[in-house]
Tab-separated table of C-alpha atoms in Angstrom:
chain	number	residue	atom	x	y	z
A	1	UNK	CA	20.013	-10.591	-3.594
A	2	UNK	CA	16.259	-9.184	-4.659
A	3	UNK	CA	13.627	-8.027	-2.170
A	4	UNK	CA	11.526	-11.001	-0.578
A	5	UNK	CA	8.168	-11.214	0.344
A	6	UNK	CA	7.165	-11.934	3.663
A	7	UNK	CA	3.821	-11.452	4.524
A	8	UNK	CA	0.763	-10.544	1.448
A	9	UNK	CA	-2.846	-9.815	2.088
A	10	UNK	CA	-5.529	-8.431	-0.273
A	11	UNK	CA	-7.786	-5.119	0.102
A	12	UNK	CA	-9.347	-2.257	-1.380
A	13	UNK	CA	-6.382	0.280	-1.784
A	14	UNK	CA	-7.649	4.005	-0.816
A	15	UNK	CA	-5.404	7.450	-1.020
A	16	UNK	CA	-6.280	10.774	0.869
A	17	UNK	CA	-7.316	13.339	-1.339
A	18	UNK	CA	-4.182	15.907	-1.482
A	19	UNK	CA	-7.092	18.894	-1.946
A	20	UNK	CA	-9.536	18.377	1.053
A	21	UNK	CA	-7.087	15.913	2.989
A	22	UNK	CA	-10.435	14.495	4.201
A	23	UNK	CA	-11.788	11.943	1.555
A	24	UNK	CA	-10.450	8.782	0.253
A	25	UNK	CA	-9.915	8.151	-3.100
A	26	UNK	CA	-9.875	4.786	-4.925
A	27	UNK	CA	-6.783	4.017	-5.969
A	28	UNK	CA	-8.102	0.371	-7.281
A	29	UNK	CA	-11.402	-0.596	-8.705
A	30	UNK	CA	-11.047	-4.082	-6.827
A	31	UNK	CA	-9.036	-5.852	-4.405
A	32	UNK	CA	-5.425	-6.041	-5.218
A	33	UNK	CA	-2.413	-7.712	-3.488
A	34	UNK	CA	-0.369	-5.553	-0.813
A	35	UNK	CA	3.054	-7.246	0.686
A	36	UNK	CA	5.409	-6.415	2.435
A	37	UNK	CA	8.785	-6.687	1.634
A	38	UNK	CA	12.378	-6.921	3.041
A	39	UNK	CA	15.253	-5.394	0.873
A	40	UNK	CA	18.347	-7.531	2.259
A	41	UNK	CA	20.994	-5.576	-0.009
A	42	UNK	CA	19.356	-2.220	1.669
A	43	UNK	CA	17.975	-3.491	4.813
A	44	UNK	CA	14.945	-1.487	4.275
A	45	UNK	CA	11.309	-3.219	4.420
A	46	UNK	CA	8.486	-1.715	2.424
A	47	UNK	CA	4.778	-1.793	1.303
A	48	UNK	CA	4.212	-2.727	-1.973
A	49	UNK	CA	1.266	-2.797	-4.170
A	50	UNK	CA	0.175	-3.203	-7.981
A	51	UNK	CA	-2.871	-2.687	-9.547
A	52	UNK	CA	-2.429	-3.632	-13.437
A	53	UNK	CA	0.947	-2.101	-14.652
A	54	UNK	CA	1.449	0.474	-12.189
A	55	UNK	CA	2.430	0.614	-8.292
A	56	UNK	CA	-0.241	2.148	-6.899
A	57	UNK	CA	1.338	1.893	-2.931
A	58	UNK	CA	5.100	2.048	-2.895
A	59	UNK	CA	6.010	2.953	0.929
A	60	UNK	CA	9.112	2.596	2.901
A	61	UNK	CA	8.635	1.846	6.559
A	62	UNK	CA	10.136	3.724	9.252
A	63	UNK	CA	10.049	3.994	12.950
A	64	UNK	CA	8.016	6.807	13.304
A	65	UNK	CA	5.008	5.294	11.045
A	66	UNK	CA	2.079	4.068	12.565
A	67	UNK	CA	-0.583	1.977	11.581
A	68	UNK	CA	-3.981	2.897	12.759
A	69	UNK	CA	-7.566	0.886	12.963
A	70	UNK	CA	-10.234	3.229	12.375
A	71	UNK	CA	-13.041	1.129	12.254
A	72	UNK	CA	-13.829	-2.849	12.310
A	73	UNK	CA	-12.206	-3.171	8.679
A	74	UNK	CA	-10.509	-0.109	7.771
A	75	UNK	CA	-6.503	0.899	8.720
A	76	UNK	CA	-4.186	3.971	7.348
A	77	UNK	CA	-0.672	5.014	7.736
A	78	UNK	CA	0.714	7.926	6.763
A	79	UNK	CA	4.014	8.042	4.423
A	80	UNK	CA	5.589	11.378	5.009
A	81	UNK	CA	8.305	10.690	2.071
A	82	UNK	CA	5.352	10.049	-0.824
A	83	UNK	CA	3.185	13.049	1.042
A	84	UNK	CA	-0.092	10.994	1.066
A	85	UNK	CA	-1.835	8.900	3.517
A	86	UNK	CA	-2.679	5.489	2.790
A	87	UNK	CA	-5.763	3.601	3.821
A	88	UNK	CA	-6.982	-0.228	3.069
A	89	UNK	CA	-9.773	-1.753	3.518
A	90	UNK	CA	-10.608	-5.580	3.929
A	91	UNK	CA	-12.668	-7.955	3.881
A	92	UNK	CA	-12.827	-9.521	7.347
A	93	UNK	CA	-11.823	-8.283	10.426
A	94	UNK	CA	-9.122	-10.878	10.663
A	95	UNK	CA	-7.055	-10.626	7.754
A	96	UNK	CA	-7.122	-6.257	9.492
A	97	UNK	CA	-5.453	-7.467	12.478
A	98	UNK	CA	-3.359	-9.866	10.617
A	99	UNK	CA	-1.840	-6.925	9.012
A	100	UNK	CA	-1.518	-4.458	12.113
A	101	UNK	CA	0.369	-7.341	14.112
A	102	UNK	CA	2.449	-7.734	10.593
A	103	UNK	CA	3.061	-4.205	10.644
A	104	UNK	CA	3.650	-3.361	13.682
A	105	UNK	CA	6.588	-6.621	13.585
A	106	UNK	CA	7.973	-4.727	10.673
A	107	UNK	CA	8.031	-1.499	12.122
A	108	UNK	CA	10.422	-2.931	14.973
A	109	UNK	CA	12.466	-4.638	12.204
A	110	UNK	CA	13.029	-1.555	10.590
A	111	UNK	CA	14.151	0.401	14.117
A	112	UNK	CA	16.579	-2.708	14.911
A	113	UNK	CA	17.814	-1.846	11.478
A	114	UNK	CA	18.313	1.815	11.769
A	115	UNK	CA	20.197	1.034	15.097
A	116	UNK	CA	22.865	-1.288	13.445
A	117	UNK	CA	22.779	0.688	10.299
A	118	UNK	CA	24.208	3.535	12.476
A	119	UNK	CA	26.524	1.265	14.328
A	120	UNK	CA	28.320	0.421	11.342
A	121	UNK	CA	28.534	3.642	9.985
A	122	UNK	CA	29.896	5.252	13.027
A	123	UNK	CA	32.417	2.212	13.111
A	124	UNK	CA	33.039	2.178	9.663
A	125	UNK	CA	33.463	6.600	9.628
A	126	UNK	CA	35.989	7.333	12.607
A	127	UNK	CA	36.517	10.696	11.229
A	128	UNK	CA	33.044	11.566	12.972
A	129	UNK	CA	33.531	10.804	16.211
A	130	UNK	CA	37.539	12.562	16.552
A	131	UNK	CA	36.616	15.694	13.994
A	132	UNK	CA	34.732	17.450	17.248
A	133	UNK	CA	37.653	16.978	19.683
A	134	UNK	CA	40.389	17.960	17.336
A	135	UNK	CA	38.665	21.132	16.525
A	136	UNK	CA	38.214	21.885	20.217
A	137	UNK	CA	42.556	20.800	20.738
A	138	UNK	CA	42.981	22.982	17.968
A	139	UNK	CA	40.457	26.261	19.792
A	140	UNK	CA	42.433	26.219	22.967
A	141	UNK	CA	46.268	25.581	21.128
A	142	UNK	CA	45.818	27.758	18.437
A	143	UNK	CA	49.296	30.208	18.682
A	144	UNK	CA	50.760	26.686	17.209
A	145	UNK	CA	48.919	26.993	13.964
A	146	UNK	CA	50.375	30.367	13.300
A	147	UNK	CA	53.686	28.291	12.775
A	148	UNK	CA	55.039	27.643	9.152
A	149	UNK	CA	54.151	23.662	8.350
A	150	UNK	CA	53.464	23.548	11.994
A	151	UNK	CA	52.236	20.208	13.574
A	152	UNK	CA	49.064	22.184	14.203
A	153	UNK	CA	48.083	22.939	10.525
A	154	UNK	CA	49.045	19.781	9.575
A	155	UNK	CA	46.067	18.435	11.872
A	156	UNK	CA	43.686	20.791	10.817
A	157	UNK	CA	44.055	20.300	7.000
A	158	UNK	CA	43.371	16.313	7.962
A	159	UNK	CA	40.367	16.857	9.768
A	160	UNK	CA	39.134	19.189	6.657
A	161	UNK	CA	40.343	17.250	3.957
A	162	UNK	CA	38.433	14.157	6.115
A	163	UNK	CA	35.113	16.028	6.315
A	164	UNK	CA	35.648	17.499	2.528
A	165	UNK	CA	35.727	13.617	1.916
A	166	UNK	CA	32.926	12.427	3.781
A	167	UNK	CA	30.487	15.268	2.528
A	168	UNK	CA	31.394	14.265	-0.642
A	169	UNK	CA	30.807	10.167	-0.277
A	170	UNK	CA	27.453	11.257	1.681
A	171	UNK	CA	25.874	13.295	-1.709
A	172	UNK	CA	27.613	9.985	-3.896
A	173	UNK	CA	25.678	7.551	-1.776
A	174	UNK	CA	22.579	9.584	-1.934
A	175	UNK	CA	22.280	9.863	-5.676
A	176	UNK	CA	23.047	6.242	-6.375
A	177	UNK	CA	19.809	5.767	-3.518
A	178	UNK	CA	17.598	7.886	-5.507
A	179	UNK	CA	18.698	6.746	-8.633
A	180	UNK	CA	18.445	2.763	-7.718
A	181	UNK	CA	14.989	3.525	-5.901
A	182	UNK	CA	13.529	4.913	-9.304
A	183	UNK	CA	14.754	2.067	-11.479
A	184	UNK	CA	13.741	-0.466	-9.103
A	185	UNK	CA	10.089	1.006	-8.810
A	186	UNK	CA	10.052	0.316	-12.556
A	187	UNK	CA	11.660	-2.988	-12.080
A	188	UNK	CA	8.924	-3.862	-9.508
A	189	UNK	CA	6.251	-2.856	-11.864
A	190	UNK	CA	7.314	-4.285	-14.888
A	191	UNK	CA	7.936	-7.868	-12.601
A	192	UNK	CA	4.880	-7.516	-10.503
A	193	UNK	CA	2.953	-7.418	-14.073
A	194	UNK	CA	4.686	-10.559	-15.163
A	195	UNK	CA	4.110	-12.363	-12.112
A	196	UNK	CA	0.532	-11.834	-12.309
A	197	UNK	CA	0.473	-12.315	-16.133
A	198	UNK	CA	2.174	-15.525	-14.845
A	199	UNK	CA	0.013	-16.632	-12.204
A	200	UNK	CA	-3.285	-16.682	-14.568
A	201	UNK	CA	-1.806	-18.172	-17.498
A	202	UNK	CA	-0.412	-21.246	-15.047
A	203	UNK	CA	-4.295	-21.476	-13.110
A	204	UNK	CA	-5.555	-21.370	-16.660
A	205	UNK	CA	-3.149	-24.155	-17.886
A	206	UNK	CA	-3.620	-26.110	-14.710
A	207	UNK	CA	-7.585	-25.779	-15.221
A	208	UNK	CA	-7.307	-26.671	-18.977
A	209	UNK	CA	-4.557	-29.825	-18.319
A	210	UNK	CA	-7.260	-31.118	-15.430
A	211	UNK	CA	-10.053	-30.816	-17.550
A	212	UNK	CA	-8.181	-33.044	-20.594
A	213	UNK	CA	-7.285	-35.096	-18.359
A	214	UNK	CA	-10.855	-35.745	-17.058
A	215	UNK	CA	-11.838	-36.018	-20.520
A	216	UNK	CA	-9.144	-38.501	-21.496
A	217	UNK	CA	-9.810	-40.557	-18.544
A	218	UNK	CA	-13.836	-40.541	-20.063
A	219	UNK	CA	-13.056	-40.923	-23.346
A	220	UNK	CA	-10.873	-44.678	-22.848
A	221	UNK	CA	-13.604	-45.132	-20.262
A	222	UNK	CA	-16.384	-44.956	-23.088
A	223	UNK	CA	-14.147	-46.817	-25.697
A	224	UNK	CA	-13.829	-49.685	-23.180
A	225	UNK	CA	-17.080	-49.700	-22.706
A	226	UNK	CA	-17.875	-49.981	-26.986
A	227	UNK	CA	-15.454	-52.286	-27.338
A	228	UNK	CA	-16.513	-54.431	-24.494
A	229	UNK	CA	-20.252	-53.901	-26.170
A	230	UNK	CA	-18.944	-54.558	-30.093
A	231	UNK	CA	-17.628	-58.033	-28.273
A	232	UNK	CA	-20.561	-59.140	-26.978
A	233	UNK	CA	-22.259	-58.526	-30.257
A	234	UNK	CA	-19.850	-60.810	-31.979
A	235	UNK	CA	-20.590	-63.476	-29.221
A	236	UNK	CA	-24.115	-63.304	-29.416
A	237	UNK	CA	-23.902	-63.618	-33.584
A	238	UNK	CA	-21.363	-66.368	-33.407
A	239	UNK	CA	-23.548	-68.521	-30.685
A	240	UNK	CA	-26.958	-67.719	-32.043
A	241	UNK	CA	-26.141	-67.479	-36.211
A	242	UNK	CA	-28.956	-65.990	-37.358
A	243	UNK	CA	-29.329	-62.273	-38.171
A	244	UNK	CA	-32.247	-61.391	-36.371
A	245	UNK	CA	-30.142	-61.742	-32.977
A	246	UNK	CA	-27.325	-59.995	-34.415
A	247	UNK	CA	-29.658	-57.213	-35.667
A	248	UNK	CA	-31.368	-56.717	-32.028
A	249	UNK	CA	-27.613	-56.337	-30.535
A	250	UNK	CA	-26.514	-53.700	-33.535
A	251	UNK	CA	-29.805	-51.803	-32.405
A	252	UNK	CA	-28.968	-51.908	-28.535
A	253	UNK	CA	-25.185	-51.182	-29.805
A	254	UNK	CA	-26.281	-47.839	-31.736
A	255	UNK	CA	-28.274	-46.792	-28.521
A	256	UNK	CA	-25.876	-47.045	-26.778
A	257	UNK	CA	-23.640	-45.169	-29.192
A	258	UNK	CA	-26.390	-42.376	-29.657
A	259	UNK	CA	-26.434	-42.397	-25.701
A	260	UNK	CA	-22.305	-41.617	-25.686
A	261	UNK	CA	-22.940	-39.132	-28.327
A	262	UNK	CA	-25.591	-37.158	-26.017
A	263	UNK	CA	-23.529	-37.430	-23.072
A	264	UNK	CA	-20.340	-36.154	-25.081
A	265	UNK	CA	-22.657	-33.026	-26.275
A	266	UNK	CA	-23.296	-32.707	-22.765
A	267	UNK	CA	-19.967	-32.275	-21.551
A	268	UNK	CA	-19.104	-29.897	-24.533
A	269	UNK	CA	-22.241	-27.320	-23.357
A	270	UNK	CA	-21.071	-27.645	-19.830
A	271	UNK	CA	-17.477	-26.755	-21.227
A	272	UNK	CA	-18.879	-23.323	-23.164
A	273	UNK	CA	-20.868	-22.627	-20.096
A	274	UNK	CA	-17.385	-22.556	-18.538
A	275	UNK	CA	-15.575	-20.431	-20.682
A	276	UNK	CA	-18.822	-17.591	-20.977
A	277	UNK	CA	-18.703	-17.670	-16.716
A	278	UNK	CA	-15.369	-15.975	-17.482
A	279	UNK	CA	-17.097	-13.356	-19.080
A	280	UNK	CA	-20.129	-13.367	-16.108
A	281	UNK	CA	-17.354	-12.265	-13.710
A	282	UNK	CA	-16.681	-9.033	-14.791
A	283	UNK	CA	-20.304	-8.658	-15.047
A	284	UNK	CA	-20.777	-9.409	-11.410
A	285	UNK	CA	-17.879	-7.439	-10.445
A	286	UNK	CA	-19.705	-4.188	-12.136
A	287	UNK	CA	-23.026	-5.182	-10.467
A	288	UNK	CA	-21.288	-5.659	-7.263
A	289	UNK	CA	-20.246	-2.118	-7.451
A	290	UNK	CA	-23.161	-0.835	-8.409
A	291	UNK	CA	-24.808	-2.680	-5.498
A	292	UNK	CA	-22.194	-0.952	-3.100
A	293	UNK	CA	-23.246	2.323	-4.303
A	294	UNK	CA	-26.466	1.657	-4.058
A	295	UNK	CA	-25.638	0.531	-0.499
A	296	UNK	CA	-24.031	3.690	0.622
A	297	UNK	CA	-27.103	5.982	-1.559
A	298	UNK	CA	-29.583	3.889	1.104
A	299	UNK	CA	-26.721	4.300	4.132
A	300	UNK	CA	-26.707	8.277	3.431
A	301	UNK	CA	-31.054	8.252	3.306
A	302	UNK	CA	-31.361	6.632	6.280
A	303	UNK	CA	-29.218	9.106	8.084
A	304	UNK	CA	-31.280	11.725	6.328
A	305	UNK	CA	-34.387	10.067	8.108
A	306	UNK	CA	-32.819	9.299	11.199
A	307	UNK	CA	-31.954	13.511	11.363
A	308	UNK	CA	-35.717	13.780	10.432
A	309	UNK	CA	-36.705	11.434	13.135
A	310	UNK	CA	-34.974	13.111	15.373
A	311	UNK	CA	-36.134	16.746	14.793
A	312	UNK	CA	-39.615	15.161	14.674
A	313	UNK	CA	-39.256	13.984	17.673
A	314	UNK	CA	-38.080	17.282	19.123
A	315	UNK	CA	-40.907	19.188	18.275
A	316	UNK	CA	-43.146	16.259	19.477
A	317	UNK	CA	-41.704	17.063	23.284
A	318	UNK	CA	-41.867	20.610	22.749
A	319	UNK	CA	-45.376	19.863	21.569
A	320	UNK	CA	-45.691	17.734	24.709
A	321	UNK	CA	-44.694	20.191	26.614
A	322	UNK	CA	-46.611	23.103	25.639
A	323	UNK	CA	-49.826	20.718	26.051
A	324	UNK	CA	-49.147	20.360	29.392
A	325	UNK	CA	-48.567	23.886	30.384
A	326	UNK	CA	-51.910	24.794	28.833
A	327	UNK	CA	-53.690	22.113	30.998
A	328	UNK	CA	-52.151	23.359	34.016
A	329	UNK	CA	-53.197	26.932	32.983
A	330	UNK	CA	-56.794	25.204	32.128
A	331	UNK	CA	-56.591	23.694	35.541
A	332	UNK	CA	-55.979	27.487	37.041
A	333	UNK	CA	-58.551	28.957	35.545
A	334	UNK	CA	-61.478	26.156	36.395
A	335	UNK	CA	-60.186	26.956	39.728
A	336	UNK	CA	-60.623	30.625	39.825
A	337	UNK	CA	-64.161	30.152	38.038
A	338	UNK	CA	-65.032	27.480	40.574
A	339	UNK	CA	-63.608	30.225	43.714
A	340	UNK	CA	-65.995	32.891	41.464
A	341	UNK	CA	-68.968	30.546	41.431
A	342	UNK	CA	-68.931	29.984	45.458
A	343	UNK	CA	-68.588	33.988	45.674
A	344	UNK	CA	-71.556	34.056	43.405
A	345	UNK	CA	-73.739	31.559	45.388
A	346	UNK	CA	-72.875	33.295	48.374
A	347	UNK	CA	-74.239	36.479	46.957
A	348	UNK	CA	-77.449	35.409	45.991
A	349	UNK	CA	-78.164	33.551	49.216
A	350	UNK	CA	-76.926	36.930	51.094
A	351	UNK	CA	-79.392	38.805	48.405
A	352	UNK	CA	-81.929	36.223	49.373
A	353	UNK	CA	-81.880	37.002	52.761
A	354	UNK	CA	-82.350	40.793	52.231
A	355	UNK	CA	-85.251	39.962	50.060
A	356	UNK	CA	-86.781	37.718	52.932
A	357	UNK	CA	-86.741	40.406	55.549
């Protein structure tokens, strides 16, 4: 039994840069599909993403991962088995928590499986739990194993030969892990390709059966119609019998012929308008990027003029406050030449009063 899919969302895929460790990198030019899946033959549940023919995420969940929310529409997790740290961004703020709860399920899954994966091995390996104790038996008995084909050597070359064994099944199991993981990344490539190669060419089928069928459906609908006018033309010239009746219903008959013919011309422009939108999308797609960086070149100026702003402003209170320490230092000084002045007036009324007497 295959790996199932049981939960998919779609975002902008993003990888830390291994150099700086501080920038993202794109690691798709649009939104792609990232599911996770549960591997019931392993009982391992991972990440999974492709972007054209190549899995660009590919991460096993375990216990000690954690997804984190760094801003309204942005998560990461870091895989310490592929050495990067993954990052995704959507589209709404919902379909973010969607996969944190998701996530965060999974991660408990995968502890719950850990646990009973270690249950069974312990269960299923005796030879772990009894190798300690016989060792220690053997520690405090040990003039016994100095005895030819003694009971005691016979119980330590079992509890070797048991650990020899186990050692060995434990590096066997390994490579056959590591081995099955790489072929089943390609696997999961190759079949994630198909799918999607699958998934368009049954939309475009669908599209292109609904749209005959429309057609169809108009087509016996406009032969009814000439057939229902073509008998009311042989009416008219069997009842009236002359042609000049007959002639004025072949004339009304060929309009409304001419009139199927235009709408039929119609239909055929709307259905090349159709097939170039599938060109406009790409189109949009690249001006939609271009609009994004354009987006973040305006985000990045406006911080520039926000820092401007703010050093503006600095200098404006320092300004501010300069101004007003020279007006209190203005204020000072009209006070000391007012103080001067009465001294001054006081003189000359003194001198005065020398100069009367």
């Amino acid at each position: 039994m295959g790996e199932q899919p049981i939960f998919s969302s779609r975002a902008h895929v993003f990888q830390i840069d291994p150099a700086t460790k501080r920038n993202w990198l794109p690691a798709s030019k649009h939104a792609v599909t990232v599911s996770f899946f549960y591997d019931a033959s392993r009982n391992v549940y991972r990440i999974i993403s492709v972007g054209g023919t190549k899995a660009i995420i590919n991460s096993t969940i375990t216990p000690n991962m954690t997804f984190t929310k760094t801003s309204q529409k942005f998560g990461q997790w870091a895989d310490s088995r592929a050495n990067t740290v993954y990052g995704l961004g959507f589209s709404t703020e919902q379909q973010l928590q969607q996969f944190a709860d998701q996530f965060k399920e999974v991660k408990e899954a995968a502890r719950l499986a850990r646990e009973k994966s270690q249950e069974r091995f312990e269960l299923a390996n005796p030879a772990l739990n009894i190798a300690a104790p016989q060792e220690f038996s053997e520690e405090r008995h040990s003039p016994p194993l100095l005895t030819v084909n003694g009971p005691g050597e016979e119980k330590l070359f079992r509890s070797k030969s048991a650990e020899v064994e186990l050692t060995v099944e434990k590096e066997r199991v390994k490579k056959m892990l590591s081995e099955g993981s790489m072929c089943e990344i390609n696997l999961e490539s190759e079949l994630f390709t198909l799918q999607d190669s699958n998934a368009k060419l049954v939309a475009a089928l669908q599209e292109a059966n609904s749209s005959v069928e429309h057609w169809k459906k108009q087509l016996a609908e406009y032969q009814e119609e000439t057939d229902r006018l073509r008998d009311q033309v042989a009416e008219l010239e069997a009842q009236l019998g002359h042609p000049a009746a007959g002639q004025t219903s072949r004339e009304e008959l060929k309009r409304a012929l001419e009139e199927l013919e235009a709408l039929l011309k119609a239909k055929d422009q709307e259905i090349q308008n159709l097939q170039s939108k599938k060109t406009d999308v790409g189109e949009l797609e690249k001006e939609r990027e271009e609009a994004m960086q354009r987006l973040q070149d305006l985000e990045r100026r406006n911080a520039e003029l926000e820092e401007r702003v703010q050093s503006a402003e600095k200098t404006l209170a320092s300004s501010r406050q300069e101004q007003v320490q020279a007006e209190v230092e203005v204020g000072r000084i009209i006070e000391v030449l007012d103080i001067k002045i009465c001294d001054l007036n006081d003189l000359r009324q003194s001198l005065a009063k020398l100069i009367d007497k």
